[in-house]
C-alpha cells in the first residue's frame, strides 16, 4: 500500500524556496493589504477566480496530493493561470517562489484537463488593483509536470522522515502507561472525558480543583488520541509562562518512560530576543542568513530528540547565531506537543498562521481557561488615541519633516479624531457608527508606517511599530462592526479624543477557532459556574461539562466570613476593622500569610493602619515590581524559618499561579468579592450580556469577580497534608448570589475567633505560640 501525503501549493513552495534573511512583513497588515489588492484586481478579470483544484502525484512508491486555489483562471485551447501578488515597488522579474506557485497550478491544470500546453503568469498589483507588472510564460504539460515533480521529490524526503517519526511516536504512545503509580480521585474519569471530546471533535469544559493533577490527566488521554490518529498535534495553551511548569514536568516524566513525542515551548519574542532590534538584516546580524544556518540547527535538535525548552532553544540559537524566536517558530512545525500562550491561538495578530491557516486536525488544551474571555476580548478590540498620534507626529516631524506623506497622514487622522464632538458635553459616550472616512485615514497611516519599515532608504526613522500595532487591531475590529458584539466607545480628555472598538462578547470567535479543530478542552480550577462559563466561551448544547470535587480533606481548610462592607464608598470606614482582622489572623498561628485587596489604593490605606511592630515582616506588592522584586517575594515565602506577611492585590501575579505548599503559606485573607472596577467598557459588556443572557451583572461582574476569589483562596491548600485558614472579608459572602459561587469544599466556620485546623476550639491564642 502506497504511503499517502497531502500538501498545499503554498506549503510546497515555501519548503522549496526558503528565505535567507529575516525581514519585516508577512503579518496581518500585509495579509489585509494583499486581500484588498486581490479583490480589487479580480474585479477586472475575465474567467474564474479563486478556483480550487487538486491532483495526486505518484512518486517513489508514494502518492502526494497537491492542492490549492488559483487566483484567476481562463480556459481555452491554451488556458491561462494567473497568480496575483500585492507589491509596493514594481519588480523587474517575478520572484522565484511566486513563479513556482503559478507553475504548480499550471501543471495541475495540464494533468487534470489534458492540456498539452498551459500559459501561466505572475501579476503584481497595487493596493487599488492596478497592474504594475506582468510576467507570462507558456510551457508544455511535460515540462510543467517534470518541474513540479522535482519539487515534490525534494519534499518527499522530508515527509518520509517525518512519517518514520510518527510511526515510532505512535508505537510508543500506544504502549505508554499513566506516568504516575496510581490515578488520583477523579483523574481516570477526567481522562475518559478528554479522550471522548477529542474522538468526537467536541468541546469539553472542566472545573478541576487544585490538587487534581489536571495537567497529567488531560495530557495523557490526549496523547493516546494522538497515537491513534484522532488528532495530529496538541496545543497546550496557558495565560502565563509559569503555568507551563506542571505540564512540562508531566511530559518529561512520560519521555523518561519511553514516550517518543516531540515537545516544544513557544515563548514571547520579547523574552527570547537577546538584543531587541528591528528584525531586519541591516539591524540584526542574527537576521542576516538566519534561514541558511537554521537548517543545520534543526537537524541537530531533531537528531537529539524532542524536548525543546527555552533553555535548549536559546543555547542552540547561540551556537548557530540564530534568532531564537524564529527557531522556536520553526520547531512548532515539527513538534507533536506545543506549549504556548493563548494569544498564539486566538489573537489575530499573534496567531500562528502557519498552523491555523493550514491545519484543521489539531487539539487545543486550554489551561487556566477562565482567562480566555478577557484575553480574546482584548485581542479583538482596537483603540486610537489622538494624544498618542500627536506625540508621535512631533518625532516624525523632526526626523522626516512636515511635508513627508507620513506626517501628513498622521495630521489628517489626528484632526478627524479631535473634530468628533461629545454629545451634551459628556466626557464619555457610545456611538452607533464610525465617522465617515475614518478607516481610510487609519489605513493610510498604517500603510505609510509600513512603507518606512520595509523601505527605510537609509534615513534615521522614528519607531513606527507602536503605531502599526494600534492601527491594525482597529482596522480588524472595524471590519467586524456589522454584528452586535462590538461597542464604539469615545472618550474626551480636553481637546484630545480616544476611540475604542471594543469586543463585548468574544465567545463567537472562540467557538469559530475551536470548532475548526479536533476537539478543545477548557479546564481550570475556577471555571465555574460551568454552564455559565460554557455559554460565555461559545460552547454549544452538545459540548460537555465536567467537574471534580476537591481531592483534599475539607477539614484541612477552615474558612471564615467576616461581614464588613468593603464597597468603595465604605472602605475608609471599615479599613481599621480590616487591619484588626489581619492582626487577629496572623496571631492565630505563627507562619506565612497573604492578604489580598481589591485595589492598590485600599491596600495602601489599610497598610497605614497596621501596627507593624506586632506583625511579621511585610512584603508588599506594588505596580512597579520587576522580575527581581517578584523573585525576592517568592524566595521570602519559600522559607519557613521566619514568618512573613504579604499584602497583595486580588487578580494580580501573587493571587494565582504561585505554588507555596506546606508551611510556606498557612493562611490567606481576601478583602472584597473581586468585582471589576466600574468603567465605560465594563458597562458596555454588562449591557450586552443583559441582552444575550438576561443577567448582565452576574455574567459581566459577579462571576469574574468570584473567580479571582477562588484563585486567591486556592493558594492555601496545595497538597493532601496542607492545613490552613482562609478569611473572606465582605458582607456579600452571606448573600445567596455570591455564596453559591463558593466551592462546595469551603465549609464556613461559625467560630468568632480565627483558629487553625487541629487547634482546640477555645478563644485566645495558642499557649505554645
PDB file of N, CA and C in Angstrom, residues 471-518:
ATOM      1  N   UNK A 471      -2.946  50.644  14.738  1.00  0.00           N
ATOM      2  CA  UNK A 471      -3.803  50.719  13.548  1.00  0.00           C
ATOM      3  C   UNK A 471      -4.387  49.363  13.157  1.00  0.00           C
ATOM      4  N   UNK A 472      -3.567  48.335  13.176  1.00  0.00           N
ATOM      5  CA  UNK A 472      -4.031  47.040  12.667  1.00  0.00           C
ATOM      6  C   UNK A 472      -5.203  46.461  13.465  1.00  0.00           C
ATOM      7  N   UNK A 473      -5.132  46.412  14.800  1.00  0.00           N
ATOM      8  CA  UNK A 473      -6.304  45.896  15.529  1.00  0.00           C
ATOM      9  C   UNK A 473      -7.555  46.751  15.302  1.00  0.00           C
ATOM     10  N   UNK A 474      -7.372  48.062  15.175  1.00  0.00           N
ATOM     11  CA  UNK A 474      -8.526  48.924  14.935  1.00  0.00           C
ATOM     12  C   UNK A 474      -9.176  48.581  13.593  1.00  0.00           C
ATOM     13  N   UNK A 475      -8.360  48.443  12.559  1.00  0.00           N
ATOM     14  CA  UNK A 475      -8.903  48.109  11.240  1.00  0.00           C
ATOM     15  C   UNK A 475      -9.547  46.731  11.238  1.00  0.00           C
ATOM     16  N   UNK A 476      -8.936  45.812  11.958  1.00  0.00           N
ATOM     17  CA  UNK A 476      -9.504  44.459  12.056  1.00  0.00           C
ATOM     18  C   UNK A 476     -10.874  44.519  12.718  1.00  0.00           C
ATOM     19  N   UNK A 477     -10.969  45.259  13.837  1.00  0.00           N
ATOM     20  CA  UNK A 477     -12.248  45.372  14.536  1.00  0.00           C
ATOM     21  C   UNK A 477     -13.276  46.102  13.677  1.00  0.00           C
ATOM     22  N   UNK A 478     -12.838  47.117  12.919  1.00  0.00           N
ATOM     23  CA  UNK A 478     -13.761  47.892  12.082  1.00  0.00           C
ATOM     24  C   UNK A 478     -14.429  47.019  11.030  1.00  0.00           C
ATOM     25  N   UNK A 479     -13.719  46.005  10.557  1.00  0.00           N
ATOM     26  CA  UNK A 479     -14.297  45.100   9.559  1.00  0.00           C
ATOM     27  C   UNK A 479     -15.374  44.201  10.161  1.00  0.00           C
ATOM     28  N   UNK A 480     -15.446  44.138  11.481  1.00  0.00           N
ATOM     29  CA  UNK A 480     -16.371  43.228  12.146  1.00  0.00           C
ATOM     30  C   UNK A 480     -17.520  43.962  12.844  1.00  0.00           C
ATOM     31  N   UNK A 481     -17.703  45.246  12.529  1.00  0.00           N
ATOM     32  CA  UNK A 481     -18.695  46.049  13.235  1.00  0.00           C
ATOM     33  C   UNK A 481     -20.132  45.768  12.815  1.00  0.00           C
ATOM     34  N   UNK A 482     -20.331  44.969  11.780  1.00  0.00           N
ATOM     35  CA  UNK A 482     -21.697  44.709  11.317  1.00  0.00           C
ATOM     36  C   UNK A 482     -22.537  43.989  12.361  1.00  0.00           C
ATOM     37  N   UNK A 483     -21.892  43.158  13.201  1.00  0.00           N
ATOM     38  CA  UNK A 483     -22.628  42.431  14.234  1.00  0.00           C
ATOM     39  C   UNK A 483     -22.910  43.305  15.444  1.00  0.00           C
ATOM     40  N   UNK A 484     -23.410  42.678  16.505  1.00  0.00           N
ATOM     41  CA  UNK A 484     -23.764  43.408  17.722  1.00  0.00           C
ATOM     42  C   UNK A 484     -22.764  43.159  18.841  1.00  0.00           C
ATOM     43  N   UNK A 485     -21.651  42.526  18.538  1.00  0.00           N
ATOM     44  CA  UNK A 485     -20.698  42.162  19.580  1.00  0.00           C
ATOM     45  C   UNK A 485     -19.594  43.190  19.770  1.00  0.00           C
ATOM     46  N   UNK A 486     -19.759  44.379  19.200  1.00  0.00           N
ATOM     47  CA  UNK A 486     -18.789  45.457  19.377  1.00  0.00           C
ATOM     48  C   UNK A 486     -19.497  46.725  19.842  1.00  0.00           C
ATOM     49  N   UNK A 487     -18.791  47.519  20.640  1.00  0.00           N
ATOM     50  CA  UNK A 487     -19.266  48.843  21.043  1.00  0.00           C
ATOM     51  C   UNK A 487     -18.281  49.880  20.526  1.00  0.00           C
ATOM     52  N   UNK A 488     -18.808  51.017  20.068  1.00  0.00           N
ATOM     53  CA  UNK A 488     -17.980  52.129  19.608  1.00  0.00           C
ATOM     54  C   UNK A 488     -17.935  53.142  20.745  1.00  0.00           C
ATOM     55  N   UNK A 489     -16.816  53.189  21.460  1.00  0.00           N
ATOM     56  CA  UNK A 489     -16.709  53.963  22.692  1.00  0.00           C
ATOM     57  C   UNK A 489     -15.768  55.149  22.509  1.00  0.00           C
ATOM     58  N   UNK A 490     -16.272  56.339  22.797  1.00  0.00           N
ATOM     59  CA  UNK A 490     -15.485  57.560  22.701  1.00  0.00           C
ATOM     60  C   UNK A 490     -15.178  58.101  24.093  1.00  0.00           C
ATOM     61  N   UNK A 491     -14.004  58.718  24.215  1.00  0.00           N
ATOM     62  CA  UNK A 491     -13.626  59.426  25.439  1.00  0.00           C
ATOM     63  C   UNK A 491     -13.039  60.773  25.043  1.00  0.00           C
ATOM     64  N   UNK A 492     -13.462  61.832  25.752  1.00  0.00           N
ATOM     65  CA  UNK A 492     -12.898  63.164  25.538  1.00  0.00           C
ATOM     66  C   UNK A 492     -12.059  63.552  26.751  1.00  0.00           C
ATOM     67  N   UNK A 493     -10.816  63.981  26.513  1.00  0.00           N
ATOM     68  CA  UNK A 493      -9.978  64.496  27.588  1.00  0.00           C
ATOM     69  C   UNK A 493      -9.332  65.772  27.067  1.00  0.00           C
ATOM     70  N   UNK A 494      -9.962  66.920  27.405  1.00  0.00           N
ATOM     71  CA  UNK A 494      -9.564  68.186  26.815  1.00  0.00           C
ATOM     72  C   UNK A 494      -9.904  68.185  25.338  1.00  0.00           C
ATOM     73  N   UNK A 495      -8.956  68.611  24.532  1.00  0.00           N
ATOM     74  CA  UNK A 495      -9.196  68.582  23.085  1.00  0.00           C
ATOM     75  C   UNK A 495      -8.865  67.229  22.468  1.00  0.00           C
ATOM     76  N   UNK A 496      -8.294  66.353  23.265  1.00  0.00           N
ATOM     77  CA  UNK A 496      -7.923  65.032  22.755  1.00  0.00           C
ATOM     78  C   UNK A 496      -9.121  64.087  22.774  1.00  0.00           C
ATOM     79  N   UNK A 497      -9.080  63.099  21.886  1.00  0.00           N
ATOM     80  CA  UNK A 497     -10.145  62.096  21.811  1.00  0.00           C
ATOM     81  C   UNK A 497      -9.515  60.702  21.715  1.00  0.00           C
ATOM     82  N   UNK A 498     -10.171  59.747  22.350  1.00  0.00           N
ATOM     83  CA  UNK A 498      -9.799  58.339  22.155  1.00  0.00           C
ATOM     84  C   UNK A 498     -11.037  57.595  21.698  1.00  0.00           C
ATOM     85  N   UNK A 499     -10.826  56.643  20.834  1.00  0.00           N
ATOM     86  CA  UNK A 499     -11.908  55.858  20.239  1.00  0.00           C
ATOM     87  C   UNK A 499     -11.554  54.387  20.344  1.00  0.00           C
ATOM     88  N   UNK A 500     -12.446  53.612  20.954  1.00  0.00           N
ATOM     89  CA  UNK A 500     -12.210  52.178  21.119  1.00  0.00           C
ATOM     90  C   UNK A 500     -13.314  51.384  20.456  1.00  0.00           C
ATOM     91  N   UNK A 501     -12.938  50.451  19.606  1.00  0.00           N
ATOM     92  CA  UNK A 501     -13.870  49.455  19.072  1.00  0.00           C
ATOM     93  C   UNK A 501     -13.714  48.237  19.969  1.00  0.00           C
ATOM     94  N   UNK A 502     -14.651  48.085  20.898  1.00  0.00           N
ATOM     95  CA  UNK A 502     -14.466  47.141  21.998  1.00  0.00           C
ATOM     96  C   UNK A 502     -15.307  45.889  21.794  1.00  0.00           C
ATOM     97  N   UNK A 503     -14.632  44.763  21.806  1.00  0.00           N
ATOM     98  CA  UNK A 503     -15.322  43.473  21.649  1.00  0.00           C
ATOM     99  C   UNK A 503     -16.050  43.135  22.949  1.00  0.00           C
ATOM    100  N   UNK A 504     -17.359  42.942  22.871  1.00  0.00           N
ATOM    101  CA  UNK A 504     -18.165  42.709  24.066  1.00  0.00           C
ATOM    102  C   UNK A 504     -18.347  41.226  24.365  1.00  0.00           C
ATOM    103  N   UNK A 505     -18.518  40.435  23.339  1.00  0.00           N
ATOM    104  CA  UNK A 505     -18.790  39.013  23.540  1.00  0.00           C
ATOM    105  C   UNK A 505     -17.909  38.191  22.610  1.00  0.00           C
ATOM    106  N   UNK A 506     -16.730  37.782  23.069  1.00  0.00           N
ATOM    107  CA  UNK A 506     -15.794  37.062  22.199  1.00  0.00           C
ATOM    108  C   UNK A 506     -16.109  35.582  22.022  1.00  0.00           C
ATOM    109  N   UNK A 507     -17.184  35.113  22.650  1.00  0.00           N
ATOM    110  CA  UNK A 507     -17.495  33.686  22.580  1.00  0.00           C
ATOM    111  C   UNK A 507     -17.636  33.156  21.161  1.00  0.00           C
ATOM    112  N   UNK A 508     -18.188  33.970  20.265  1.00  0.00           N
ATOM    113  CA  UNK A 508     -18.352  33.517  18.885  1.00  0.00           C
ATOM    114  C   UNK A 508     -17.029  33.245  18.206  1.00  0.00           C
ATOM    115  N   UNK A 509     -16.035  34.100  18.444  1.00  0.00           N
ATOM    116  CA  UNK A 509     -14.722  33.900  17.839  1.00  0.00           C
ATOM    117  C   UNK A 509     -14.011  32.699  18.460  1.00  0.00           C
ATOM    118  N   UNK A 510     -14.147  32.536  19.764  1.00  0.00           N
ATOM    119  CA  UNK A 510     -13.563  31.364  20.430  1.00  0.00           C
ATOM    120  C   UNK A 510     -14.176  30.089  19.858  1.00  0.00           C
ATOM    121  N   UNK A 511     -15.498  30.111  19.675  1.00  0.00           N
ATOM    122  CA  UNK A 511     -16.182  28.941  19.114  1.00  0.00           C
ATOM    123  C   UNK A 511     -15.728  28.665  17.687  1.00  0.00           C
ATOM    124  N   UNK A 512     -15.555  29.723  16.900  1.00  0.00           N
ATOM    125  CA  UNK A 512     -15.150  29.547  15.499  1.00  0.00           C
ATOM    126  C   UNK A 512     -13.786  28.872  15.400  1.00  0.00           C
ATOM    127  N   UNK A 513     -12.846  29.324  16.194  1.00  0.00           N
ATOM    128  CA  UNK A 513     -11.490  28.774  16.126  1.00  0.00           C
ATOM    129  C   UNK A 513     -11.449  27.340  16.645  1.00  0.00           C
ATOM    130  N   UNK A 514     -12.115  27.074  17.752  1.00  0.00           N
ATOM    131  CA  UNK A 514     -12.073  25.719  18.319  1.00  0.00           C
ATOM    132  C   UNK A 514     -12.888  24.734  17.489  1.00  0.00           C
ATOM    133  N   UNK A 515     -13.949  25.207  16.842  1.00  0.00           N
ATOM    134  CA  UNK A 515     -14.786  24.298  16.046  1.00  0.00           C
ATOM    135  C   UNK A 515     -14.046  23.779  14.818  1.00  0.00           C
ATOM    136  N   UNK A 516     -13.008  24.481  14.384  1.00  0.00           N
ATOM    137  CA  UNK A 516     -12.262  24.065  13.197  1.00  0.00           C
ATOM    138  C   UNK A 516     -11.301  22.922  13.487  1.00  0.00           C
ATOM    139  N   UNK A 517     -11.117  22.577  14.763  1.00  0.00           N
ATOM    140  CA  UNK A 517     -10.074  21.627  15.134  1.00  0.00           C
ATOM    141  C   UNK A 517     -10.664  20.319  15.674  1.00  0.00           C
ATOM    142  N   UNK A 518      -9.775  19.404  16.038  1.00  0.00           N
ATOM    143  CA  UNK A 518     -10.184  18.096  16.545  1.00  0.00           C
ATOM    144  C   UNK A 518     -10.367  18.147  18.061  1.00  0.00           C
TER     145      UNK A 518
END
